[in-house]
CSV table of N, CA, C and O in Angstrom, one decimal:
chain,number,residue,atom,x,y,z
O,1,GLU,N,108.5,-39.2,12.8
O,1,GLU,CA,108.9,-37.5,13.4
O,1,GLU,C,109.3,-37.2,14.4
O,1,GLU,O,107.6,-37.8,15.3
O,2,PHE,N,109.7,-36.5,15.0
O,2,PHE,CA,110.0,-36.2,16.1
O,2,PHE,C,109.5,-34.4,16.6
O,2,PHE,O,109.0,-34.2,15.8
O,3,PRO,N,108.2,-34.5,17.3
O,3,PRO,CA,107.8,-33.2,17.6
O,3,PRO,C,108.7,-32.9,18.0
O,3,PRO,O,109.5,-32.3,18.0
O,4,PRO,N,108.1,-30.7,17.2
O,4,PRO,CA,109.2,-29.7,17.0
O,4,PRO,C,110.2,-29.4,18.8
O,4,PRO,O,108.8,-29.3,20.0
O,5,GLY,N,111.2,-29.4,19.0
O,5,GLY,CA,111.4,-29.0,20.8
O,5,GLY,C,111.5,-30.6,21.7
O,5,GLY,O,111.9,-30.6,22.8
O,6,ASN,N,111.8,-31.8,20.5
O,6,ASN,CA,111.9,-33.3,21.3
O,6,ASN,C,113.0,-33.6,21.2
O,6,ASN,O,113.4,-33.5,20.4
O,7,ASN,N,113.5,-33.0,22.5
O,7,ASN,CA,114.8,-34.7,21.7
O,7,ASN,C,114.2,-35.7,23.0
O,7,ASN,O,115.9,-36.8,23.5
O,8,GLU,N,114.5,-37.1,22.7
O,8,GLU,CA,114.0,-37.9,22.9
O,8,GLU,C,114.6,-39.2,22.1
O,8,GLU,O,114.5,-38.4,20.7
O,9,HIS,N,114.8,-39.8,22.4
O,9,HIS,CA,115.3,-40.8,21.6
O,9,HIS,C,114.9,-41.8,20.9
O,9,HIS,O,113.6,-42.2,21.8
O,10,LYS,N,115.0,-42.2,19.9
O,10,LYS,CA,114.0,-43.2,19.2
O,10,LYS,C,114.2,-44.6,18.1
O,10,LYS,O,115.0,-44.0,17.8
O,11,ASN,N,114.2,-45.2,19.1
O,11,ASN,CA,114.9,-46.8,18.7
O,11,ASN,C,114.9,-47.4,16.8
O,11,ASN,O,114.0,-47.0,17.5
O,12,ILE,N,116.2,-47.2,16.4
O,12,ILE,CA,114.9,-47.8,14.9
O,12,ILE,C,115.9,-49.2,15.4
O,12,ILE,O,116.0,-50.1,13.6
O,13,PHE,N,116.9,-50.1,15.7
O,13,PHE,CA,117.7,-51.2,15.4
O,13,PHE,C,118.3,-51.5,17.0
O,13,PHE,O,118.8,-50.2,17.2
O,14,HIS,N,118.2,-52.8,17.8
O,14,HIS,CA,119.1,-53.5,18.1
O,14,HIS,C,119.0,-54.4,18.4
O,14,HIS,O,117.4,-55.8,18.4
O,15,VAL,N,120.3,-54.8,18.9
O,15,VAL,CA,120.7,-56.9,19.3
O,15,VAL,C,120.7,-56.9,20.5
O,15,VAL,O,121.8,-55.5,20.9
O,16,GLY,N,120.3,-57.7,21.3
O,16,GLY,CA,120.4,-58.1,22.4
O,16,GLY,C,119.2,-58.5,22.7
O,16,GLY,O,117.9,-58.2,22.2
O,17,ASN,N,119.2,-59.2,23.9
O,17,ASN,CA,118.2,-60.9,24.5
O,17,ASN,C,117.1,-59.2,25.4
O,17,ASN,O,116.2,-59.5,26.0
O,18,GLU,N,117.8,-58.2,25.9
O,18,GLU,CA,117.6,-57.5,27.2
O,18,GLU,C,117.6,-56.7,27.0
O,18,GLU,O,118.4,-56.0,26.3
O,19,ASN,N,117.6,-55.3,27.2
O,19,ASN,CA,117.3,-53.5,27.5
O,19,ASN,C,119.0,-53.5,27.7
O,19,ASN,O,119.3,-52.4,26.5
O,20,ASN,N,119.3,-53.7,28.8
O,20,ASN,CA,120.7,-53.0,28.1
O,20,ASN,C,122.0,-54.3,27.3
O,20,ASN,O,123.6,-54.0,27.4
O,21,GLU,N,121.3,-54.8,27.5
O,21,GLU,CA,122.7,-55.2,26.0
O,21,GLU,C,122.0,-55.1,24.3
O,21,GLU,O,121.2,-55.3,24.3
O,22,ARG,N,123.3,-54.3,24.0
O,22,ARG,CA,123.3,-53.8,22.7
O,22,ARG,C,124.2,-54.3,21.9
O,22,ARG,O,125.6,-53.9,22.1
O,23,TYR,N,124.2,-54.5,20.7
O,23,TYR,CA,125.1,-55.3,20.3
O,23,TYR,C,125.5,-54.8,18.8
O,23,TYR,O,125.9,-55.9,17.7
O,24,PRO,N,125.1,-54.3,18.2
O,24,PRO,CA,124.2,-52.5,19.2
O,24,PRO,C,123.1,-52.1,18.6
O,24,PRO,O,122.6,-53.7,19.4
O,25,ALA,N,123.4,-50.4,19.7
O,25,ALA,CA,121.5,-50.2,19.3
O,25,ALA,C,121.2,-49.0,18.9
O,25,ALA,O,122.5,-48.7,18.7
O,26,VAL,N,120.4,-49.3,17.7
O,26,VAL,CA,120.8,-47.6,17.5
O,26,VAL,C,119.1,-46.7,17.4
O,26,VAL,O,118.4,-47.6,17.8
O,27,TRP,N,119.4,-44.9,18.0
O,27,TRP,CA,118.0,-44.9,18.1
O,27,TRP,C,118.3,-43.4,16.5
O,27,TRP,O,119.4,-42.3,16.8
O,28,LEU,N,117.2,-42.5,16.9
O,28,LEU,CA,116.9,-41.4,16.1
O,28,LEU,C,117.3,-40.7,17.5
O,28,LEU,O,116.6,-40.9,18.2
O,29,TYR,N,118.3,-39.5,17.7
O,29,TYR,CA,117.9,-38.8,18.8
O,29,TYR,C,117.4,-37.5,18.5
O,29,TYR,O,117.9,-36.3,16.7
O,30,ASP,N,117.6,-36.0,19.2
O,30,ASP,CA,117.3,-34.5,19.2
O,30,ASP,C,117.0,-34.2,17.7
O,30,ASP,O,117.7,-33.6,17.7
O,31,ASP,N,114.9,-34.3,17.5
O,31,ASP,CA,114.7,-33.5,16.7
O,31,ASP,C,115.2,-34.1,15.2
O,31,ASP,O,115.6,-33.3,14.8
O,32,THR,N,116.0,-35.0,15.6
O,32,THR,CA,116.3,-35.6,14.3
O,32,THR,C,118.0,-35.5,13.6
O,32,THR,O,118.2,-35.1,12.3
O,33,LYS,N,118.5,-34.9,14.7
O,33,LYS,CA,119.6,-34.3,14.6
O,33,LYS,C,120.7,-35.2,14.2
O,33,LYS,O,121.8,-35.0,13.2
O,34,GLY,N,121.1,-37.1,15.0
O,34,GLY,CA,121.4,-37.8,14.1
O,34,GLY,C,121.2,-39.1,15.1
O,34,GLY,O,120.4,-39.3,14.6
O,35,PHE,N,122.1,-40.0,15.4
O,35,PHE,CA,122.2,-41.1,15.0
O,35,PHE,C,122.7,-41.5,17.1
O,35,PHE,O,123.9,-40.8,17.4
O,36,HIS,N,122.1,-42.0,17.8
O,36,HIS,CA,122.5,-42.1,19.2
O,36,HIS,C,122.5,-43.9,19.1
O,36,HIS,O,122.2,-44.4,18.6
O,37,ILE,N,124.5,-44.4,19.1
O,37,ILE,CA,124.5,-45.6,19.1
O,37,ILE,C,125.5,-46.3,19.9
O,37,ILE,O,125.6,-45.4,20.8
O,38,CYS,N,124.6,-47.4,20.4
O,38,CYS,CA,125.4,-47.6,21.6
O,38,CYS,C,125.5,-49.0,21.3
O,38,CYS,O,125.3,-49.8,20.6
O,39,MET,N,127.4,-50.1,22.8
O,39,MET,CA,128.3,-51.2,21.3
O,39,MET,C,127.9,-51.7,23.7
O,39,MET,O,128.7,-51.0,23.5
O,40,SER,N,127.5,-52.8,23.5
O,40,SER,CA,127.5,-53.2,25.3
O,40,SER,C,129.5,-53.3,24.7
O,40,SER,O,129.4,-54.1,23.8
O,41,THR,N,130.7,-53.8,26.4
O,41,THR,CA,131.6,-54.3,25.4
O,41,THR,C,131.8,-54.6,27.3
O,41,THR,O,130.9,-54.7,28.2
O,42,ILE,N,132.9,-55.5,27.5
O,42,ILE,CA,133.1,-56.0,28.3
O,42,ILE,C,132.7,-55.5,30.0
O,42,ILE,O,133.5,-55.9,31.2
O,43,ILE,N,133.5,-53.8,29.4
O,43,ILE,CA,133.6,-53.1,30.7
O,43,ILE,C,131.9,-52.0,31.4
O,43,ILE,O,132.0,-51.0,31.7
O,44,GLY,N,131.2,-52.6,30.4
O,44,GLY,CA,129.8,-51.7,30.9
O,44,GLY,C,129.8,-50.8,28.9
O,44,GLY,O,130.5,-50.9,27.7
O,45,MET,N,128.5,-49.7,28.7
O,45,MET,CA,128.0,-49.5,27.6
O,45,MET,C,128.5,-47.9,26.7
O,45,MET,O,129.3,-47.6,27.7
O,46,LYS,N,128.7,-48.3,25.8
O,46,LYS,CA,129.7,-47.3,25.1
O,46,LYS,C,128.1,-46.2,24.2
O,46,LYS,O,128.1,-47.2,23.1
O,47,CYS,N,128.2,-45.3,24.2
O,47,CYS,CA,126.8,-45.4,23.3
O,47,CYS,C,127.8,-43.4,22.8
O,47,CYS,O,129.1,-43.1,23.7
O,48,TYR,N,127.5,-43.2,21.2
O,48,TYR,CA,128.0,-42.1,21.2
O,48,TYR,C,126.3,-41.4,20.0
O,48,TYR,O,125.4,-41.9,19.7
O,49,ASP,N,126.3,-40.2,20.6
O,49,ASP,CA,125.6,-39.4,19.5
O,49,ASP,C,127.0,-38.8,17.6
O,49,ASP,O,127.6,-38.2,18.1
O,50,VAL,N,126.3,-39.1,17.1
O,50,VAL,CA,127.0,-39.4,15.2
O,50,VAL,C,126.4,-38.7,14.1
O,50,VAL,O,125.0,-38.7,14.1
O,51,GLN,N,126.2,-37.6,14.2
O,51,GLN,CA,125.8,-36.5,13.0
O,51,GLN,C,125.7,-36.7,11.5
O,51,GLN,O,127.2,-37.3,11.5
O,52,VAL,N,125.3,-36.2,10.8
O,52,VAL,CA,125.7,-35.9,9.3
O,52,VAL,C,126.1,-34.5,10.3
O,52,VAL,O,125.8,-33.7,10.3
O,53,ASP,N,126.3,-33.6,7.8
O,53,ASP,CA,125.8,-32.2,7.7
O,53,ASP,C,124.9,-32.1,8.3
O,53,ASP,O,123.9,-32.2,7.3
O,54,GLY,N,124.5,-31.2,9.7
O,54,GLY,CA,123.0,-30.7,9.5
O,54,GLY,C,122.4,-31.5,10.3
O,54,GLY,O,123.0,-32.7,10.6
O,55,ASN,N,120.8,-31.1,9.9
O,55,ASN,CA,120.2,-31.7,11.1
O,55,ASN,C,119.7,-32.8,9.4
O,55,ASN,O,119.6,-33.3,9.0
O,56,LEU,N,119.5,-34.3,9.8
O,56,LEU,CA,118.7,-35.1,8.8
O,56,LEU,C,117.4,-35.1,8.6
O,56,LEU,O,116.8,-34.2,9.4
O,57,GLN,N,117.3,-35.1,8.2
O,57,GLN,CA,115.9,-34.8,6.1
O,57,GLN,C,114.6,-35.7,6.1
O,57,GLN,O,115.4,-36.6,6.3
O,58,LEU,N,114.1,-35.3,6.2
O,58,LEU,CA,112.7,-36.4,5.9
O,58,LEU,C,112.7,-36.8,4.8
O,58,LEU,O,113.1,-35.5,3.5
O,59,GLN,N,111.9,-38.0,4.1
O,59,GLN,CA,112.6,-38.4,2.3
O,59,GLN,C,113.7,-38.7,2.2
O,59,GLN,O,113.5,-38.0,1.2
O,60,THR,N,114.7,-38.7,2.5
O,60,THR,CA,116.2,-39.1,2.9
O,60,THR,C,117.1,-40.3,3.0
O,60,THR,O,116.3,-40.2,4.3
O,61,LYS,N,116.8,-40.5,2.5
O,61,LYS,CA,117.7,-41.7,2.0
O,61,LYS,C,119.4,-42.7,3.2
O,61,LYS,O,119.7,-41.3,2.4
O,62,TYR,N,119.7,-42.0,4.0
O,62,TYR,CA,120.4,-42.6,5.0
O,62,TYR,C,121.6,-43.8,4.6
O,62,TYR,O,120.5,-45.1,5.3
O,63,SER,N,122.7,-44.3,4.1
O,63,SER,CA,123.8,-45.4,4.8
O,63,SER,C,124.0,-45.5,5.8
O,63,SER,O,125.0,-44.6,6.0
O,64,LEU,N,123.8,-46.2,7.0
O,64,LEU,CA,125.0,-46.0,8.5
O,64,LEU,C,125.5,-47.8,8.1
O,64,LEU,O,124.7,-48.6,8.7
O,65,LYS,N,126.5,-47.8,8.0
O,65,LYS,CA,127.7,-49.0,8.2
O,65,LYS,C,128.4,-48.7,9.4
O,65,LYS,O,129.3,-47.3,10.4
O,66,ILE,N,128.1,-49.8,10.0
O,66,ILE,CA,129.1,-49.9,11.9
O,66,ILE,C,130.0,-50.6,12.3
O,66,ILE,O,128.9,-51.9,11.7
O,67,GLU,N,130.5,-50.2,12.1
O,67,GLU,CA,131.8,-51.7,12.2
O,67,GLU,C,132.6,-52.0,13.9
O,67,GLU,O,133.4,-50.8,13.5
O,68,TYR,N,133.0,-52.8,13.8
O,68,TYR,CA,133.4,-53.0,15.2
O,68,TYR,C,134.5,-54.9,15.2
O,68,TYR,O,134.0,-55.5,14.3
O,69,THR,N,135.8,-54.4,15.8
O,69,THR,CA,136.5,-55.5,16.2
O,69,THR,C,136.8,-55.0,17.8
O,69,THR,O,135.8,-54.8,18.3
O,70,GLN,N,137.4,-56.1,18.2
O,70,GLN,CA,138.0,-55.8,19.2
O,70,GLN,C,139.2,-55.2,20.3
O,70,GLN,O,138.6,-55.0,21.3
O,71,SER,N,139.0,-54.0,19.0
O,71,SER,CA,139.9,-52.9,19.8
O,71,SER,C,139.4,-51.8,18.2
O,71,SER,O,139.8,-51.0,18.8
O,72,SER,N,138.9,-51.9,17.7
O,72,SER,CA,138.1,-51.1,16.9
O,72,SER,C,136.7,-50.5,17.2
O,72,SER,O,136.2,-51.7,17.4
O,73,PHE,N,136.1,-49.3,16.2
O,73,PHE,CA,134.5,-49.4,16.3
O,73,PHE,C,134.8,-48.0,16.0
O,73,PHE,O,135.1,-47.2,16.0
O,74,ILE,N,133.7,-48.1,14.0
O,74,ILE,CA,133.4,-47.3,13.1
O,74,ILE,C,133.0,-46.8,12.9
O,74,ILE,O,131.4,-48.4,12.8
O,75,VAL,N,132.4,-45.5,12.5
O,75,VAL,CA,130.7,-45.5,12.6
O,75,VAL,C,130.5,-44.5,10.7
O,75,VAL,O,131.4,-43.3,11.2
O,76,SER,N,129.7,-44.9,9.8
O,76,SER,CA,130.0,-43.8,8.8
O,76,SER,C,129.3,-44.2,8.2
O,76,SER,O,128.1,-45.0,8.4
O,77,ILE,N,128.6,-42.8,7.6
O,77,ILE,CA,127.2,-42.3,7.3
O,77,ILE,C,127.2,-42.5,5.8
O,77,ILE,O,127.8,-40.9,5.1
O,78,ASN,N,126.8,-42.1,4.8
O,78,ASN,CA,126.7,-42.4,3.8
O,78,ASN,C,128.2,-42.1,2.8
O,78,ASN,O,128.4,-41.6,2.7
O,79,ASN,N,128.7,-43.0,3.5
O,79,ASN,CA,130.2,-43.6,3.3
O,79,ASN,C,131.7,-42.4,3.9
O,79,ASN,O,132.4,-42.6,3.4
O,80,ILE,N,131.0,-41.4,4.8
O,80,ILE,CA,132.0,-40.9,5.6
O,80,ILE,C,132.1,-40.7,6.7
O,80,ILE,O,131.3,-40.9,7.1
O,81,LYS,N,133.3,-41.1,7.6
O,81,LYS,CA,133.9,-41.4,9.2
O,81,LYS,C,132.7,-40.6,9.5
O,81,LYS,O,133.9,-39.3,10.0
O,82,ARG,N,131.8,-41.1,10.3
O,82,ARG,CA,132.2,-40.0,11.8
O,82,ARG,C,132.2,-40.3,12.9
O,82,ARG,O,132.0,-39.3,13.6
O,83,LEU,N,132.4,-41.1,13.3
O,83,LEU,CA,133.2,-41.6,14.1
O,83,LEU,C,134.4,-42.7,14.0
O,83,LEU,O,134.0,-43.5,13.5
O,84,GLU,N,136.0,-42.9,14.8
O,84,GLU,CA,136.4,-43.4,14.1
O,84,GLU,C,137.5,-44.4,16.0
O,84,GLU,O,137.9,-43.2,16.0
O,85,LEU,N,137.1,-44.7,17.0
O,85,LEU,CA,137.8,-45.1,17.3
O,85,LEU,C,139.0,-46.5,17.9
O,85,LEU,O,138.7,-47.7,16.6
O,86,THR,N,139.9,-46.1,17.4
O,86,THR,CA,140.9,-47.2,17.6
O,86,THR,C,141.4,-48.1,18.8
O,86,THR,O,142.6,-49.1,19.0
O,87,ASP,N,140.5,-47.9,20.1
O,87,ASP,CA,141.0,-48.5,20.9
O,87,ASP,C,140.0,-48.9,22.3
O,87,ASP,O,139.4,-47.9,23.3
O,88,PHE,N,139.0,-49.3,21.5
O,88,PHE,CA,137.8,-50.0,22.0
O,88,PHE,C,137.2,-49.9,22.7
O,88,PHE,O,138.2,-51.3,21.9
O,89,PRO,N,136.9,-50.4,23.7
O,89,PRO,CA,137.1,-52.2,23.9
O,89,PRO,C,136.3,-53.3,24.2
O,89,PRO,O,135.5,-52.8,23.8
O,90,LYS,N,136.8,-54.2,24.4
O,90,LYS,CA,136.0,-54.9,23.9
O,90,LYS,C,135.2,-55.9,24.6
O,90,LYS,O,134.5,-55.4,24.8
O,91,HIS,N,134.6,-56.1,23.5
O,91,HIS,CA,133.0,-57.2,23.7
O,91,HIS,C,132.8,-58.3,23.6
O,91,HIS,O,134.0,-59.3,23.5
O,92,GLN,N,131.9,-59.2,24.0
O,92,GLN,CA,131.8,-61.1,24.2
O,92,GLN,C,131.6,-61.1,22.5
O,92,GLN,O,131.4,-60.6,21.6
O,93,LEU,N,132.3,-62.4,22.4
O,93,LEU,CA,132.7,-63.0,21.4
O,93,LEU,C,131.7,-64.0,21.0
O,93,LEU,O,131.1,-63.9,19.9
O,94,ASN,N,131.1,-64.4,21.8
O,94,ASN,CA,130.1,-65.8,21.8
O,94,ASN,C,128.9,-65.6,21.5
O,94,ASN,O,128.3,-65.4,23.3
O,95,LEU,N,127.6,-64.9,20.8
O,95,LEU,CA,126.7,-63.9,21.4
O,95,LEU,C,125.9,-65.3,20.6
O,95,LEU,O,124.5,-64.1,20.2
O,96,PRO,N,125.7,-67.0,20.6
O,96,PRO,CA,124.6,-66.4,20.7
O,96,PRO,C,123.0,-67.2,20.4
O,96,PRO,O,122.6,-66.4,21.7
O,97,ASN,N,122.2,-66.8,19.8
O,97,ASN,CA,120.8,-66.7,19.6
O,97,ASN,C,119.8,-65.0,20.3
O,97,ASN,O,119.4,-65.1,21.6
O,98,ARG,N,120.5,-64.1,20.0
O,98,ARG,CA,120.7,-62.0,20.1
O,98,ARG,C,119.4,-61.9,19.1
O,98,ARG,O,120.1,-63.0,17.8
O,99,ASN,N,118.5,-62.0,20.0
O,99,ASN,CA,117.3,-61.2,19.5
O,99,ASN,C,117.8,-59.7,18.3
O,99,ASN,O,118.4,-59.0,18.4
O,100,VAL,N,116.8,-60.1,16.9
O,100,VAL,CA,117.3,-58.7,16.7
O,100,VAL,C,115.9,-57.9,15.9
O,100,VAL,O,114.8,-58.6,15.5
O,101,TYR,N,115.6,-57.1,16.1
O,101,TYR,CA,114.3,-55.6,16.9
O,101,TYR,C,115.4,-54.7,15.6
O,101,TYR,O,115.9,-54.1,16.1
O,102,VAL,N,113.9,-54.5,15.3
O,102,VAL,CA,113.6,-52.9,14.3
O,102,VAL,C,112.6,-52.2,15.5
O,102,VAL,O,111.9,-52.6,15.8
O,103,SER,N,113.1,-51.6,16.1
O,103,SER,CA,111.8,-50.7,17.3
O,103,SER,C,112.5,-51.7,18.1
O,103,SER,O,111.3,-52.6,18.1
O,104,ASP,N,113.0,-51.4,19.5
O,104,ASP,CA,112.5,-52.4,20.3
O,104,ASP,C,111.0,-52.2,20.8
O,104,ASP,O,111.4,-51.1,21.5
O,105,PRO,N,111.5,-52.8,21.8
O,105,PRO,CA,109.8,-53.0,22.5
O,105,PRO,C,110.4,-53.1,24.0
O,105,PRO,O,109.1,-53.7,24.7
O,106,TRP,N,110.9,-52.2,24.3
O,106,TRP,CA,111.0,-51.9,25.8
O,106,TRP,C,110.8,-50.7,25.7
O,106,TRP,O,110.8,-50.7,27.4
O,107,TYR,N,110.4,-50.1,25.8
O,107,TYR,CA,109.6,-48.1,25.2
O,107,TYR,C,108.9,-48.2,24.3
O,107,TYR,O,108.4,-48.9,23.0
O,108,ASP,N,107.6,-47.2,24.0
O,108,ASP,CA,106.8,-47.2,23.7
O,108,ASP,C,107.2,-46.4,22.7
O,108,ASP,O,108.5,-46.0,22.4
């Protein structure tokens, strides 16, 4: 839980073998207002803040779905599309042996 007035990002999911490798990575951000989602591409990192209507609530389940292809990136929360990009930059295709973290190891 975030202390009031705290706008730190708290990582909850990270696919990649190092901090700046994110295929994807997801954080909670800014007093539980939503999700911060980053995806590595061949031209650099792309990050987005995605929110529900209002703030995220404690003791409430959320379904977060991230779909990406070589040209699109879609984020849905509770089956509602909150972000849909159809000209998304390409990402690496062959990424064998990538670590999956529930809370990344690079920050406290």
